[in-house]
PDB file of C-alpha atoms in Angstrom:
ATOM      1  CA  MET A 123      14.095 -24.376  38.306  1.00  0.00           C
ATOM      2  CA  THR A 124      12.735 -24.434  34.750  1.00  0.00           C
ATOM      3  CA  ASN A 125      13.061 -21.449  32.537  1.00  0.00           C
ATOM      4  CA  PRO A 126       9.861 -19.609  31.634  1.00  0.00           C
ATOM      5  CA  PRO A 127       8.620 -20.370  28.070  1.00  0.00           C
ATOM      6  CA  PRO A 128       9.492 -17.696  25.531  1.00  0.00           C
ATOM      7  CA  SER A 129       6.758 -15.138  24.938  1.00  0.00           C
ATOM      8  CA  SER A 130       4.745 -15.533  21.796  1.00  0.00           C
ATOM      9  CA  ALA A 131       3.514 -11.940  21.857  1.00  0.00           C
ATOM     10  CA  GLU A 132       4.648  -9.856  18.847  1.00  0.00           C
ATOM     11  CA  PRO A 133       6.814  -6.877  19.600  1.00  0.00           C
ATOM     12  CA  VAL A 134       5.005  -3.550  20.063  1.00  0.00           C
ATOM     13  CA  TYR A 135       6.279  -0.704  17.924  1.00  0.00           C
ATOM     14  CA  ALA A 136       5.547   3.075  18.371  1.00  0.00           C
ATOM     15  CA  ASP A 137       2.774   4.474  16.230  1.00  0.00           C
ATOM     16  CA  ARG A 138       3.615   6.147  12.971  1.00  0.00           C
ATOM     17  CA  VAL A 139       2.302   9.711  13.171  1.00  0.00           C
ATOM     18  CA  TYR A 140       1.091  11.894  10.206  1.00  0.00           C
ATOM     19  CA  ARG A 141       0.688  15.598  10.843  1.00  0.00           C
ATOM     20  CA  SER A 142       0.740  18.830   8.816  1.00  0.00           C
ATOM     21  CA  PRO A 143       3.896  20.852   9.345  1.00  0.00           C
ATOM     22  CA  GLN A 144       2.201  23.975   7.956  1.00  0.00           C
ATOM     23  CA  ALA A 145      -0.576  23.738  10.483  1.00  0.00           C
ATOM     24  CA  LEU A 146       1.865  23.263  13.419  1.00  0.00           C
ATOM     25  CA  VAL A 147       3.755  26.441  12.334  1.00  0.00           C
ATOM     26  CA  ALA A 148       0.571  28.443  11.913  1.00  0.00           C
ATOM     27  CA  GLY A 149      -0.786  27.167  15.195  1.00  0.00           C
ATOM     28  CA  VAL A 150       2.368  28.361  17.068  1.00  0.00           C
ATOM     29  CA  LEU A 151       2.245  31.786  15.450  1.00  0.00           C
ATOM     30  CA  LEU A 152      -1.406  32.200  16.236  1.00  0.00           C
ATOM     31  CA  LEU A 153      -1.020  31.200  19.819  1.00  0.00           C
ATOM     32  CA  ALA A 154       1.980  33.694  20.137  1.00  0.00           C
ATOM     33  CA  ILE A 155      -0.221  36.480  18.721  1.00  0.00           C
ATOM     34  CA  ALA A 156      -3.198  35.559  21.029  1.00  0.00           C
ATOM     35  CA  ALA A 157      -0.894  35.415  24.061  1.00  0.00           C
ATOM     36  CA  TRP A 158       0.626  38.840  23.145  1.00  0.00           C
ATOM     37  CA  LEU A 159      -2.755  40.602  22.517  1.00  0.00           C
ATOM     38  CA  GLY A 160      -4.645  38.859  25.223  1.00  0.00           C
ATOM     39  CA  GLY A 161      -1.880  39.113  27.846  1.00  0.00           C
ATOM     40  CA  ASP A 162      -1.511  42.840  27.230  1.00  0.00           C
ATOM     41  CA  ALA A 163      -5.265  43.353  27.630  1.00  0.00           C
ATOM     42  CA  LEU A 164      -5.355  41.206  30.792  1.00  0.00           C
ATOM     43  CA  LEU A 165      -2.405  43.034  32.424  1.00  0.00           C
ATOM     44  CA  ARG A 166      -2.929  46.576  31.213  1.00  0.00           C
ATOM     45  CA  GLY A 167      -6.638  46.754  30.370  1.00  0.00           C
ATOM     46  CA  SER A 168      -9.085  48.668  32.562  1.00  0.00           C
ATOM     47  CA  GLY A 169     -12.731  48.306  33.328  1.00  0.00           C
ATOM     48  CA  TRP A 170     -14.331  45.334  31.651  1.00  0.00           C
ATOM     49  CA  THR A 171     -11.442  44.863  29.094  1.00  0.00           C
ATOM     50  CA  PRO A 172      -9.550  42.124  31.137  1.00  0.00           C
ATOM     51  CA  TRP A 173     -12.879  40.160  31.399  1.00  0.00           C
ATOM     52  CA  PHE A 174     -13.556  40.382  27.662  1.00  0.00           C
ATOM     53  CA  ALA A 175      -9.899  39.371  27.086  1.00  0.00           C
ATOM     54  CA  ALA A 176     -10.159  36.426  29.398  1.00  0.00           C
ATOM     55  CA  ALA A 177     -13.343  35.261  27.615  1.00  0.00           C
ATOM     56  CA  GLY A 178     -11.657  35.747  24.242  1.00  0.00           C
ATOM     57  CA  LEU A 179      -8.699  33.694  25.210  1.00  0.00           C
ATOM     58  CA  LEU A 180     -10.861  30.847  26.643  1.00  0.00           C
ATOM     59  CA  ILE A 181     -12.518  30.707  23.237  1.00  0.00           C
ATOM     60  CA  ALA A 182      -9.648  31.373  20.892  1.00  0.00           C
ATOM     61  CA  VAL A 183      -6.794  29.357  22.338  1.00  0.00           C
ATOM     62  CA  PRO A 184      -8.715  26.022  22.381  1.00  0.00           C
ATOM     63  CA  LEU A 185     -10.004  26.550  18.842  1.00  0.00           C
ATOM     64  CA  ILE A 186      -6.492  27.460  17.572  1.00  0.00           C
ATOM     65  CA  VAL A 187      -5.169  24.283  19.243  1.00  0.00           C
ATOM     66  CA  ALA A 188      -8.000  22.227  17.855  1.00  0.00           C
ATOM     67  CA  PHE A 189      -7.559  23.238  14.164  1.00  0.00           C
ATOM     68  CA  THR A 190      -3.750  23.469  14.049  1.00  0.00           C
ATOM     69  CA  LEU A 191      -1.808  21.528  16.746  1.00  0.00           C
ATOM     70  CA  ARG A 192      -4.344  18.750  17.546  1.00  0.00           C
ATOM     71  CA  PRO A 193      -5.048  17.083  14.281  1.00  0.00           C
ATOM     72  CA  ALA A 194      -2.928  13.882  13.746  1.00  0.00           C
ATOM     73  CA  VAL A 195      -3.193  10.452  12.409  1.00  0.00           C
ATOM     74  CA  PHE A 196      -1.643   7.581  14.403  1.00  0.00           C
ATOM     75  CA  VAL A 197      -1.299   4.132  12.771  1.00  0.00           C
ATOM     76  CA  ASN A 198       0.247   0.772  13.666  1.00  0.00           C
ATOM     77  CA  ASP A 199      -0.307  -2.827  12.581  1.00  0.00           C
ATOM     78  CA  ASP A 200      -3.576  -3.016  14.485  1.00  0.00           C
ATOM     79  CA  ARG A 201      -5.462   0.133  14.012  1.00  0.00           C
ATOM     80  CA  ILE A 202      -5.734   3.695  12.810  1.00  0.00           C
ATOM     81  CA  ARG A 203      -6.490   6.589  15.198  1.00  0.00           C
ATOM     82  CA  VAL A 204      -7.655   9.801  13.736  1.00  0.00           C
ATOM     83  CA  ARG A 205      -7.487  12.907  16.001  1.00  0.00           C
ATOM     84  CA  ASN A 206      -9.618  15.594  14.460  1.00  0.00           C
ATOM     85  CA  PRO A 207     -10.420  19.055  16.033  1.00  0.00           C
ATOM     86  CA  PHE A 208     -13.345  17.826  18.026  1.00  0.00           C
ATOM     87  CA  ARG A 209     -13.346  14.083  17.856  1.00  0.00           C
ATOM     88  CA  LEU A 210     -11.027  11.105  18.270  1.00  0.00           C
ATOM     89  CA  VAL A 211     -11.721   8.145  15.975  1.00  0.00           C
ATOM     90  CA  THR A 212     -10.249   4.754  16.682  1.00  0.00           C
ATOM     91  CA  ALA A 213     -10.778   2.186  13.977  1.00  0.00           C
ATOM     92  CA  PRO A 214      -9.204  -1.349  13.998  1.00  0.00           C
ATOM     93  CA  TRP A 215      -8.038  -2.252  10.445  1.00  0.00           C
ATOM     94  CA  ALA A 216     -10.693  -4.882  10.093  1.00  0.00           C
ATOM     95  CA  ALA A 217     -13.407  -2.232  10.581  1.00  0.00           C
ATOM     96  CA  VAL A 218     -11.931   0.023   7.906  1.00  0.00           C
ATOM     97  CA  GLU A 219     -13.383  -0.161   4.437  1.00  0.00           C
ATOM     98  CA  TYR A 220     -10.930   2.041   2.596  1.00  0.00           C
ATOM     99  CA  LEU A 221      -9.316   5.515   2.553  1.00  0.00           C
ATOM    100  CA  ARG A 222      -9.744   7.995  -0.192  1.00  0.00           C
ATOM    101  CA  SER A 223      -7.973  11.236  -1.276  1.00  0.00           C
ATOM    102  CA  GLY A 224     -10.292  13.541  -3.177  1.00  0.00           C
ATOM    103  CA  TYR A 225     -10.926  17.133  -2.216  1.00  0.00           C
ATOM    104  CA  SER A 226      -9.923  15.996   1.297  1.00  0.00           C
ATOM    105  CA  ALA A 227      -8.390  12.805   2.770  1.00  0.00           C
ATOM    106  CA  GLU A 228     -11.229  10.596   4.108  1.00  0.00           C
ATOM    107  CA  LEU A 229     -11.486   7.421   6.083  1.00  0.00           C
ATOM    108  CA  PHE A 230     -14.483   5.107   5.533  1.00  0.00           C
ATOM    109  CA  ALA A 231     -14.912   2.763   8.452  1.00  0.00           C
ATOM    110  CA  GLY A 232     -17.922   1.166  10.234  1.00  0.00           C
ATOM    111  CA  GLY A 233     -20.335   2.524   7.664  1.00  0.00           C
ATOM    112  CA  ALA A 234     -19.360   6.141   8.335  1.00  0.00           C
ATOM    113  CA  LYS A 235     -17.064   8.674   6.779  1.00  0.00           C
ATOM    114  CA  TYR A 236     -14.401  10.691   8.646  1.00  0.00           C
ATOM    115  CA  GLN A 237     -12.166  13.459   7.414  1.00  0.00           C
ATOM    116  CA  LEU A 238      -8.430  13.261   8.103  1.00  0.00           C
ATOM    117  CA  TRP A 239      -7.659  16.847   9.043  1.00  0.00           C
ATOM    118  CA  ALA A 240      -4.010  16.056   9.672  1.00  0.00           C
ATOM    119  CA  ILE A 241      -3.584  15.124   5.880  1.00  0.00           C
ATOM    120  CA  PRO A 242      -4.569  18.262   3.908  1.00  0.00           C
ATOM    121  CA  VAL A 243      -5.107  17.909   0.212  1.00  0.00           C
ATOM    122  CA  SER A 244      -3.513  20.558  -2.050  1.00  0.00           C
ATOM    123  CA  LEU A 245      -5.201  20.648  -5.426  1.00  0.00           C
ATOM    124  CA  ARG A 246      -2.448  22.933  -6.775  1.00  0.00           C
ATOM    125  CA  GLU A 247       0.258  20.355  -5.640  1.00  0.00           C
ATOM    126  CA  ARG A 248      -1.762  17.555  -7.267  1.00  0.00           C
ATOM    127  CA  LYS A 249      -2.057  19.422 -10.603  1.00  0.00           C
ATOM    128  CA  ARG A 250       1.644  20.205 -10.620  1.00  0.00           C
ATOM    129  CA  ALA A 251       2.502  16.567  -9.834  1.00  0.00           C
ATOM    130  CA  ASN A 252       0.179  15.335 -12.568  1.00  0.00           C
ATOM    131  CA  ARG A 253       1.810  17.715 -15.135  1.00  0.00           C
ATOM    132  CA  GLN A 254       5.381  16.619 -13.974  1.00  0.00           C
ATOM    133  CA  ALA A 255       4.303  12.926 -14.295  1.00  0.00           C
ATOM    134  CA  ALA A 256       2.892  13.449 -17.764  1.00  0.00           C
ATOM    135  CA  GLY A 257       5.931  15.374 -18.862  1.00  0.00           C
ATOM    136  CA  GLY A 258       8.241  12.747 -17.554  1.00  0.00           C
ATOM    137  CA  ARG A 259       6.454   9.934 -19.517  1.00  0.00           C
ATOM    138  CA  GLY A 260       6.582  12.061 -22.564  1.00  0.00           C
ATOM    139  CA  SER A 261      10.289  12.848 -22.304  1.00  0.00           C
ATOM    140  CA  VAL A 262      11.197   9.146 -21.685  1.00  0.00           C
ATOM    141  CA  LEU A 263       9.333   7.889 -24.670  1.00  0.00           C
ATOM    142  CA  GLY A 264      10.066  10.945 -26.826  1.00  0.00           C
ATOM    143  CA  ARG A 265      13.860  10.522 -26.738  1.00  0.00           C
ATOM    144  CA  SER A 266      13.553   7.278 -28.844  1.00  0.00           C
ATOM    145  CA  GLY A 267      10.364   8.024 -30.628  1.00  0.00           C
ATOM    146  CA  ARG A 268       8.883   4.678 -29.550  1.00  0.00           C
ATOM    147  CA  ASP A 269       8.025   2.587 -26.469  1.00  0.00           C
ATOM    148  CA  VAL A 270      11.275   0.711 -25.717  1.00  0.00           C
ATOM    149  CA  GLY A 271       9.699  -1.946 -23.564  1.00  0.00           C
ATOM    150  CA  ALA A 272       8.938  -2.906 -20.017  1.00  0.00           C
ATOM    151  CA  GLY A 273      12.098  -1.272 -18.625  1.00  0.00           C
ATOM    152  CA  THR A 274      10.990   2.190 -19.764  1.00  0.00           C
ATOM    153  CA  GLU A 275       7.496   1.559 -18.414  1.00  0.00           C
ATOM    154  CA  ALA A 276       8.986   0.597 -15.059  1.00  0.00           C
ATOM    155  CA  VAL A 277      11.059   3.793 -14.938  1.00  0.00           C
ATOM    156  CA  ALA A 278       8.079   5.928 -15.938  1.00  0.00           C
ATOM    157  CA  ALA A 279       5.882   4.224 -13.287  1.00  0.00           C
ATOM    158  CA  ALA A 280       8.546   4.817 -10.636  1.00  0.00           C
ATOM    159  CA  GLY A 281       8.703   8.495 -11.709  1.00  0.00           C
ATOM    160  CA  ASP A 282       4.840   8.758 -11.352  1.00  0.00           C
ATOM    161  CA  GLN A 283       4.984   7.365  -7.822  1.00  0.00           C
ATOM    162  CA  VAL A 284       7.580   9.973  -6.866  1.00  0.00           C
ATOM    163  CA  ARG A 285       5.716  12.808  -8.461  1.00  0.00           C
ATOM    164  CA  ARG A 286       2.367  12.058  -6.788  1.00  0.00           C
ATOM    165  CA  ALA A 287       1.049  14.730  -4.443  1.00  0.00           C
ATOM    166  CA  THR A 288       1.950  14.315  -0.716  1.00  0.00           C
ATOM    167  CA  ALA A 289      -1.565  13.583   0.522  1.00  0.00           C
ATOM    168  CA  ASP A 290      -2.128  11.075  -2.282  1.00  0.00           C
ATOM    169  CA  ARG A 291       1.083   9.201  -1.403  1.00  0.00           C
ATOM    170  CA  THR A 292       0.083   9.210   2.289  1.00  0.00           C
ATOM    171  CA  VAL A 293      -3.321   7.683   1.584  1.00  0.00           C
ATOM    172  CA  ASP A 294      -1.756   5.095  -0.625  1.00  0.00           C
ATOM    173  CA  GLU A 295       0.490   4.137   2.180  1.00  0.00           C
ATOM    174  CA  LEU A 296      -2.409   3.878   4.610  1.00  0.00           C
ATOM    175  CA  ASN A 297      -4.420   1.745   2.220  1.00  0.00           C
ATOM    176  CA  GLU A 298      -1.473  -0.587   1.763  1.00  0.00           C
ATOM    177  CA  LEU A 299      -1.139  -0.948   5.519  1.00  0.00           C
ATOM    178  CA  HIS A 300      -4.840  -1.621   5.731  1.00  0.00           C
ATOM    179  CA  GLU A 301      -4.730  -4.380   3.180  1.00  0.00           C
ATOM    180  CA  ARG A 302      -1.690  -5.972   4.828  1.00  0.00           C
ATOM    181  CA  CYS A 303      -2.981  -5.820   8.367  1.00  0.00           C
ATOM    182  CA  ALA A 304      -6.793  -6.225   8.207  1.00  0.00           C
ATOM    183  CA  ASP A 305      -6.708  -9.935   8.901  1.00  0.00           C
ATOM    184  CA  ARG A 306      -4.432  -9.752  11.948  1.00  0.00           C
ATOM    185  CA  PRO A 307      -5.990 -10.952  15.175  1.00  0.00           C
ATOM    186  CA  GLY A 308      -5.243  -7.667  16.919  1.00  0.00           C
ATOM    187  CA  ALA A 309      -6.804  -5.709  14.123  1.00  0.00           C
ATOM    188  CA  GLN A 310     -10.317  -6.912  14.874  1.00  0.00           C
ATOM    189  CA  GLY A 311     -13.037  -4.811  16.608  1.00  0.00           C
ATOM    190  CA  VAL A 312     -15.321  -1.812  16.034  1.00  0.00           C
ATOM    191  CA  VAL A 313     -14.947   1.833  15.539  1.00  0.00           C
ATOM    192  CA  ALA A 314     -14.940   4.010  18.636  1.00  0.00           C
ATOM    193  CA  VAL A 315     -15.540   7.711  18.627  1.00  0.00           C
ATOM    194  CA  ARG A 316     -14.866  10.084  21.472  1.00  0.00           C
ATOM    195  CA  TRP A 317     -15.648  13.778  21.642  1.00  0.00           C
ATOM    196  CA  ALA A 318     -12.759  16.175  22.590  1.00  0.00           C
ATOM    197  CA  TYR A 319     -14.213  17.582  25.761  1.00  0.00           C
ATOM    198  CA  GLU A 320     -10.804  19.085  26.622  1.00  0.00           C
ATOM    199  CA  ILE A 321     -11.418  21.414  23.675  1.00  0.00           C
ATOM    200  CA  LEU A 322     -15.185  21.901  23.936  1.00  0.00           C
ATOM    201  CA  ALA A 323     -15.315  22.628  27.689  1.00  0.00           C
ATOM    202  CA  PRO A 324     -13.065  25.704  27.741  1.00  0.00           C
ATOM    203  CA  VAL A 325     -14.751  27.102  24.645  1.00  0.00           C
ATOM    204  CA  ALA A 326     -18.138  26.622  26.315  1.00  0.00           C
ATOM    205  CA  ALA A 327     -16.813  28.308  29.414  1.00  0.00           C
ATOM    206  CA  GLY A 328     -15.482  31.223  27.375  1.00  0.00           C
ATOM    207  CA  LEU A 329     -18.866  31.726  25.674  1.00  0.00           C
ATOM    208  CA  VAL A 330     -20.663  31.685  28.945  1.00  0.00           C
ATOM    209  CA  LEU A 331     -18.240  34.244  30.510  1.00  0.00           C
ATOM    210  CA  LEU A 332     -18.482  36.404  27.348  1.00  0.00           C
ATOM    211  CA  GLY A 333     -22.283  36.339  27.603  1.00  0.00           C
ATOM    212  CA  VAL A 334     -22.243  37.164  31.264  1.00  0.00           C
ATOM    213  CA  VAL A 335     -19.853  40.144  30.870  1.00  0.00           C
ATOM    214  CA  ALA A 336     -21.729  41.483  27.898  1.00  0.00           C
ATOM    215  CA  GLY A 337     -24.944  41.242  29.885  1.00  0.00           C
ATOM    216  CA  VAL A 338     -23.823  43.014  32.992  1.00  0.00           C
ATOM    217  CA  ARG A 339     -21.650  45.594  31.427  1.00  0.00           C
TER     218      ARG A 339
END
């Protein structure tokens, strides 16, 4: 019996995930508050209060999840997947034009622009990083009073890279991955967008319940 030929498929690695730790913490705290207040109204409220509490929870809980726990960016060598509050955008690297970090992190793909909610941009952090980078260059060159050559420039450049704001560094990493992987056979295709009906459906149900309760009260 002959041995099967070795597989030519490339190994599959887990996606790299980008999320906002601050948003995760805020989401957990808000959900705890909603559960405390809403649960108390459901269990101890009288009259129409439990119905209003149920409608409020149906609206509030999905929205809290959508804007805090849900946003994430998943990347591998073939594509980038952007999970925003109400949409899931999947873009093969070949369909991506570029990523930009301005007032927000943005993905340009398939002729459209998508925000990366999971990568918040802090203008304060960026200004602080720019000041530190400028100060670092000044101190390196100021110690000798002159430019001491390519070695000093390399050190200063390395310092600038470390001092860049978190969102800017992340977007740089994603752009580098895009440039490296856009020509891969597995990175070809078109952008696909799916609405997050698991978020929209309960919010719509909560709004309907709230309208009914308010109308018949």
